[in-house]
JSON list of C-alpha atoms in Angstrom, two decimals:
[
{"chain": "A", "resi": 1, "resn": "UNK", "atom": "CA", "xyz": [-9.65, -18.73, 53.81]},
{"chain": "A", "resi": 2, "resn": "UNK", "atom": "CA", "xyz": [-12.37, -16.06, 53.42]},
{"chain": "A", "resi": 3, "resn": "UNK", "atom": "CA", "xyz": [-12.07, -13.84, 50.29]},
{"chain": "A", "resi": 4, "resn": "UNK", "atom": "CA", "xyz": [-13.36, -10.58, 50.96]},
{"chain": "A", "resi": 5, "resn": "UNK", "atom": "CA", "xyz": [-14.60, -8.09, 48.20]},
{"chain": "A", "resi": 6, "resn": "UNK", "atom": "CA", "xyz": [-10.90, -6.57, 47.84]},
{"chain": "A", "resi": 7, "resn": "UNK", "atom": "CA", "xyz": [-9.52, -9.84, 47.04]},
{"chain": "A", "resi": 8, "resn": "UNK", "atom": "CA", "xyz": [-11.88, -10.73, 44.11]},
{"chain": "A", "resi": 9, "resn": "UNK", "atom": "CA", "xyz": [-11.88, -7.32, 42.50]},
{"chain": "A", "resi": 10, "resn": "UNK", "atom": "CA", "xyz": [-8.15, -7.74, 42.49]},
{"chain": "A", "resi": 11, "resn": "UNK", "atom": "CA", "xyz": [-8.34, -11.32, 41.12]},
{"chain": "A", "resi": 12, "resn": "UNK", "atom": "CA", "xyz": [-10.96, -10.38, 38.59]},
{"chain": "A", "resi": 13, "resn": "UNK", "atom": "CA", "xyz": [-8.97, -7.23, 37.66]},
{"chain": "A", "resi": 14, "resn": "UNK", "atom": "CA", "xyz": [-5.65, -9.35, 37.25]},
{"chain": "A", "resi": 15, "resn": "UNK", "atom": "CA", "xyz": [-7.73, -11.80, 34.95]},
{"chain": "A", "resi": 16, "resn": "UNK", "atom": "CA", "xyz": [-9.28, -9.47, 32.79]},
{"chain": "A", "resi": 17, "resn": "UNK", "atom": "CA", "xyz": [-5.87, -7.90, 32.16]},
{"chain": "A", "resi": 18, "resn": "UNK", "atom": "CA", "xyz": [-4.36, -11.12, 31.12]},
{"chain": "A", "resi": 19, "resn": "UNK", "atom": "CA", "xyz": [-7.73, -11.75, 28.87]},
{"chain": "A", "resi": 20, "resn": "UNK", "atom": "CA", "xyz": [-7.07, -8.80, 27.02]},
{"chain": "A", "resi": 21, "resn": "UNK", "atom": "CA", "xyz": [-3.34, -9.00, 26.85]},
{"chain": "A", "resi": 22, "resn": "UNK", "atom": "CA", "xyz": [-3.34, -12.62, 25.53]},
{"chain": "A", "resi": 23, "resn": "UNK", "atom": "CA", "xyz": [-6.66, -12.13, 23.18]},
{"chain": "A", "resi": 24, "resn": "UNK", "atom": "CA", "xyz": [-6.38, -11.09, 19.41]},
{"chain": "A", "resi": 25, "resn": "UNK", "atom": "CA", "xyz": [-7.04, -7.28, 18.59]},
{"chain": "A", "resi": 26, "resn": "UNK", "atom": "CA", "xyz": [-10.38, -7.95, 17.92]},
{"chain": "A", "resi": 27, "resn": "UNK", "atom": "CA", "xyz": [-11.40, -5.23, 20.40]},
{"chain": "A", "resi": 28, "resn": "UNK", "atom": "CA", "xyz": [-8.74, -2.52, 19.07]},
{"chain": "A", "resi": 29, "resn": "UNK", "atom": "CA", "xyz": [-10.66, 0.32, 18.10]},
{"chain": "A", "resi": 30, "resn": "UNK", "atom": "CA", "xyz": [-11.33, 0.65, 14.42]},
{"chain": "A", "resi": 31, "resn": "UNK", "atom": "CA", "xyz": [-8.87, 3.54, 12.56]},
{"chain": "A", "resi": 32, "resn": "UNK", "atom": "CA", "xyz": [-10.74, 6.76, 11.67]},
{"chain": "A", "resi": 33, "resn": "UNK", "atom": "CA", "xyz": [-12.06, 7.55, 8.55]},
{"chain": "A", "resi": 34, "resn": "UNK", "atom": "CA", "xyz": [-8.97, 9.09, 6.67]},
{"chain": "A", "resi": 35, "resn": "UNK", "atom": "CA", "xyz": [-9.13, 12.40, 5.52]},
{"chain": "A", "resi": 36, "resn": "UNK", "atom": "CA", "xyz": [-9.51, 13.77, 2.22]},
{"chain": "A", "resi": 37, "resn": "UNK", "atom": "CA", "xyz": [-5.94, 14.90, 1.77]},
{"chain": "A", "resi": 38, "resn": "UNK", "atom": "CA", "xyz": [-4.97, 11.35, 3.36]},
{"chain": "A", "resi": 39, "resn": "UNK", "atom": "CA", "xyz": [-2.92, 8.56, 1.35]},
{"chain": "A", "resi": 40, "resn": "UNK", "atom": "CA", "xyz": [-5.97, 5.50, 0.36]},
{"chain": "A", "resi": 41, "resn": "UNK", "atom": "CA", "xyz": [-5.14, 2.18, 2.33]},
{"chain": "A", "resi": 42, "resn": "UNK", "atom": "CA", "xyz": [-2.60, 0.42, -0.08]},
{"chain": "A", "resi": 43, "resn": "UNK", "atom": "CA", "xyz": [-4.17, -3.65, -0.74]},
{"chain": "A", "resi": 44, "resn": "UNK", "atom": "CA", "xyz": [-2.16, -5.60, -2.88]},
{"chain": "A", "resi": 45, "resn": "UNK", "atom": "CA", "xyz": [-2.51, -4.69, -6.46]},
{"chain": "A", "resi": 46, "resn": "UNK", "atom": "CA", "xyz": [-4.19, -1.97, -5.87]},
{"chain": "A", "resi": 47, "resn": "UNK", "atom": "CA", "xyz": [-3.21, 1.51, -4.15]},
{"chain": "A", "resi": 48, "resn": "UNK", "atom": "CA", "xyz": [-6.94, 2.81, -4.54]},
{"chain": "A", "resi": 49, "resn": "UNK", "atom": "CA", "xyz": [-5.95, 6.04, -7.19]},
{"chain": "A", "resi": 50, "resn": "UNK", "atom": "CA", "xyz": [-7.32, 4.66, -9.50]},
{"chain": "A", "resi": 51, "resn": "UNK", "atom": "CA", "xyz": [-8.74, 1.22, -11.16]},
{"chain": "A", "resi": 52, "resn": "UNK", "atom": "CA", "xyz": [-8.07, 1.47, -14.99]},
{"chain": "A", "resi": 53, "resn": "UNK", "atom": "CA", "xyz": [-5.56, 0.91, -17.25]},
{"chain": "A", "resi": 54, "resn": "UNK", "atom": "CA", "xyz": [-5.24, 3.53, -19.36]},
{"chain": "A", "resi": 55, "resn": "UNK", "atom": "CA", "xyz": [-1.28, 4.45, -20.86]},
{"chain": "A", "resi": 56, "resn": "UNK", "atom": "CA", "xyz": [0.51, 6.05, -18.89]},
{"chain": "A", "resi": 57, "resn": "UNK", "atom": "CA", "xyz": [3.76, 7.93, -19.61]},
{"chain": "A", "resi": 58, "resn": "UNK", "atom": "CA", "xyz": [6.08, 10.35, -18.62]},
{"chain": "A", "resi": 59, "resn": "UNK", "atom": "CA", "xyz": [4.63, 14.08, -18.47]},
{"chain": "A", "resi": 60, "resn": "UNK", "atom": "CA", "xyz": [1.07, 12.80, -17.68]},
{"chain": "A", "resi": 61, "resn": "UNK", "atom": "CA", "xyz": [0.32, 13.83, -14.17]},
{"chain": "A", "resi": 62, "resn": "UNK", "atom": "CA", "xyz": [-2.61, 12.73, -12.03]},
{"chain": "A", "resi": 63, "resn": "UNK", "atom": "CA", "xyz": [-4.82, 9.66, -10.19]},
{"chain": "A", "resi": 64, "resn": "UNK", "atom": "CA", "xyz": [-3.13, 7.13, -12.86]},
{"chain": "A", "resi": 65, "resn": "UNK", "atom": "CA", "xyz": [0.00, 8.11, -12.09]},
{"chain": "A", "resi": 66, "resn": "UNK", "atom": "CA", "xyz": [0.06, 8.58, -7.92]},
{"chain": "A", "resi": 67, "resn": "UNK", "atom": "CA", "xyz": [-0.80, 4.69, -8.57]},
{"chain": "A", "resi": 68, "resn": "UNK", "atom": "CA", "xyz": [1.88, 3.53, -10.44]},
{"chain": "A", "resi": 69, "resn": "UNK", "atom": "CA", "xyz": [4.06, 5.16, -7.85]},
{"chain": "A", "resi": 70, "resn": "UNK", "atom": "CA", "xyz": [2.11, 3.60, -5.39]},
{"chain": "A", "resi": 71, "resn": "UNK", "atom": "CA", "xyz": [2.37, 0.19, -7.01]},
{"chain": "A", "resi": 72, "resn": "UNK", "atom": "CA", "xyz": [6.28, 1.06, -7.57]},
{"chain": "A", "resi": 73, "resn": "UNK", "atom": "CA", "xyz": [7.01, 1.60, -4.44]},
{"chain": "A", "resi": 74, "resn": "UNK", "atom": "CA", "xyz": [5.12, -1.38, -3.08]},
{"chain": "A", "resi": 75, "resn": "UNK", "atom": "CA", "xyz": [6.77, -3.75, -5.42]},
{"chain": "A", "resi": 76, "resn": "UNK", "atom": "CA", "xyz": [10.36, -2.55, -4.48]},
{"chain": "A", "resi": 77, "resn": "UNK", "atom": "CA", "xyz": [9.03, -2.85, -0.49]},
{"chain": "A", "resi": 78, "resn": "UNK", "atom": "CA", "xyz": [10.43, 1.21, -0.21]},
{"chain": "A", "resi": 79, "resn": "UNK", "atom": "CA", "xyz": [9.62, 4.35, -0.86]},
{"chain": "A", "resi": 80, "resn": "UNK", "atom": "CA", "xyz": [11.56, 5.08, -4.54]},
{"chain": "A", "resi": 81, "resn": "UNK", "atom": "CA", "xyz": [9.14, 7.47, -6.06]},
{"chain": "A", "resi": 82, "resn": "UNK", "atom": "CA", "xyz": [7.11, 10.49, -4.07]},
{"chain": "A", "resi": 83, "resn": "UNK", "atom": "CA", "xyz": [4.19, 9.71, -5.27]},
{"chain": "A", "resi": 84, "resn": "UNK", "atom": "CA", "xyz": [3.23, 13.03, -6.20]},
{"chain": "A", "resi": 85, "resn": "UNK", "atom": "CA", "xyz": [1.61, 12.21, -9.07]},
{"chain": "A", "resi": 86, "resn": "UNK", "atom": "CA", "xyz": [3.70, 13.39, -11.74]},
{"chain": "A", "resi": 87, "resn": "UNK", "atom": "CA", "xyz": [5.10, 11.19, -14.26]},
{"chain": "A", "resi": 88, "resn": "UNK", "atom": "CA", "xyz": [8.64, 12.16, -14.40]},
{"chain": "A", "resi": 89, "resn": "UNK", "atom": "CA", "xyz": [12.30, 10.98, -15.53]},
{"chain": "A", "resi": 90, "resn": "UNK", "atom": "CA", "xyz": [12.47, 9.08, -11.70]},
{"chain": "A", "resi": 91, "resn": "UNK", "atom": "CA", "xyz": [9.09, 7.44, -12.09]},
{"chain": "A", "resi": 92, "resn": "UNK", "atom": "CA", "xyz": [10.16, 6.34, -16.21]},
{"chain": "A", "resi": 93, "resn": "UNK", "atom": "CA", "xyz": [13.26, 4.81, -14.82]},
{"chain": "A", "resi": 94, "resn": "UNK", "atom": "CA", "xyz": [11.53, 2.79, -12.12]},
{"chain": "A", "resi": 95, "resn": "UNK", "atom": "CA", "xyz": [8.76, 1.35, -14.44]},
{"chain": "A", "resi": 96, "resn": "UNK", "atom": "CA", "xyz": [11.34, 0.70, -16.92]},
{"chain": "A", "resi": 97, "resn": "UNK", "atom": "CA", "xyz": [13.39, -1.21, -14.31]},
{"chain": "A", "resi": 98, "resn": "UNK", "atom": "CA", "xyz": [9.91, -2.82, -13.46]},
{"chain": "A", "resi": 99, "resn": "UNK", "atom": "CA", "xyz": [9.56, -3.96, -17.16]},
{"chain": "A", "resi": 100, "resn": "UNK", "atom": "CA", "xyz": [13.24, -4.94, -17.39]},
{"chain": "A", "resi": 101, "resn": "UNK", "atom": "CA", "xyz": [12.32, -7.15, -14.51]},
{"chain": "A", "resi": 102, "resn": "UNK", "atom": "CA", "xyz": [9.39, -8.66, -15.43]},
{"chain": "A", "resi": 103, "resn": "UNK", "atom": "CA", "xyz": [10.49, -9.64, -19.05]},
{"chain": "A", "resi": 104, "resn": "UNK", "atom": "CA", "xyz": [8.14, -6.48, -20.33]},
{"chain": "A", "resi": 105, "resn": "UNK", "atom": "CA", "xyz": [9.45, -4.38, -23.13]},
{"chain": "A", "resi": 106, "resn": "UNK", "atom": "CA", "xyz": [11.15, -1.62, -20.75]},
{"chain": "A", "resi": 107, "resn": "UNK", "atom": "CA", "xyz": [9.78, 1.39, -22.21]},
{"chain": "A", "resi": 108, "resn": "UNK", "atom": "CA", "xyz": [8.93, 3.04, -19.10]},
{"chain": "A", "resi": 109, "resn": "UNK", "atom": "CA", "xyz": [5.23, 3.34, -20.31]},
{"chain": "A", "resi": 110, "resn": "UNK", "atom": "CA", "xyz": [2.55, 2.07, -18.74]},
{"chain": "A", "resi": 111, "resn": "UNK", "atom": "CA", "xyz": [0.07, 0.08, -21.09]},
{"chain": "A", "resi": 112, "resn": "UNK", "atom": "CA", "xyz": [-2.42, -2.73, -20.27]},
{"chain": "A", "resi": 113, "resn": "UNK", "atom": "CA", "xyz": [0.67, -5.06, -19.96]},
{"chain": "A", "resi": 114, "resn": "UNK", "atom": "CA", "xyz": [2.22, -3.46, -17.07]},
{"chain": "A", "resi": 115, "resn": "UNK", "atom": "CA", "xyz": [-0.56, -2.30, -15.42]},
{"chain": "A", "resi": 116, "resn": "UNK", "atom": "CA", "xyz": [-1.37, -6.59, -15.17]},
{"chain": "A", "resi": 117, "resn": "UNK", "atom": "CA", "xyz": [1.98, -7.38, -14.08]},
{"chain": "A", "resi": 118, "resn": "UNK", "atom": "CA", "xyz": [1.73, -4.23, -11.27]},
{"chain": "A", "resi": 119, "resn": "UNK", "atom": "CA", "xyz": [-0.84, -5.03, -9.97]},
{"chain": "A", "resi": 120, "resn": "UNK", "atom": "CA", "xyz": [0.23, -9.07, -9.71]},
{"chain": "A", "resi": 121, "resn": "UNK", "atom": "CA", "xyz": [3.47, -8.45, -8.32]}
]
């Protein structure tokens, strides 16, 4: 039977579509660059606030601190803390629950210690 020029667009057009429905998202279009104001792309162990491990406690406010609520709220797989970057009597609880898990002295501060073990867990 003849196959005229209708036929095998439609065929190739019914083909493609499967192609693309079946292949990986390789050819989903990269996310924008975020803005400014935007959250950094969370990676395990690290939220991208910041990289050190300098003490943090409660009343200290900042980078440090929007990443231990970062790292908070990834360990417990929710949102607990705001993560507005204020170190406050919610965030102190948390990290001391952290600790307490994690057989750390549960102080609620953040020292070289817990910064290892949130960024591991």
């Amino acid at each position: 039977m003849p196959r005229g020029p209708r036929t095998c667009a439609a065929v190739l057009s019914v083909a493609a579509g499967l192609l693309l429905a079946t292949a990986p998202a390789a050819h989903a279009v990269a996310p924008a660059s975020p803005s400014p104001a935007a959250a950094p792309q969370q990676v395990r162990g690290h939220c991208g606030y910041y990289d050190g491990q300098a003490t943090t406690r409660r009343g200290d406010s900042g980078d440090g601190v929007r990443e231990v609520q970062c790292l908070i709220n990834y360990w417990s797989g929710r949102s607990v803390l705001d993560g507005d970057g204020d170190f406050g009597p919610q965030t102190e609880s948390w990290v001391a629950h952290f600790q307490d898990v994690h057989g750390l002295l549960a102080d609620g501060v953040v020292g070289p210690q817990t910064w290892k073990a949130l960024r591991a867990a």
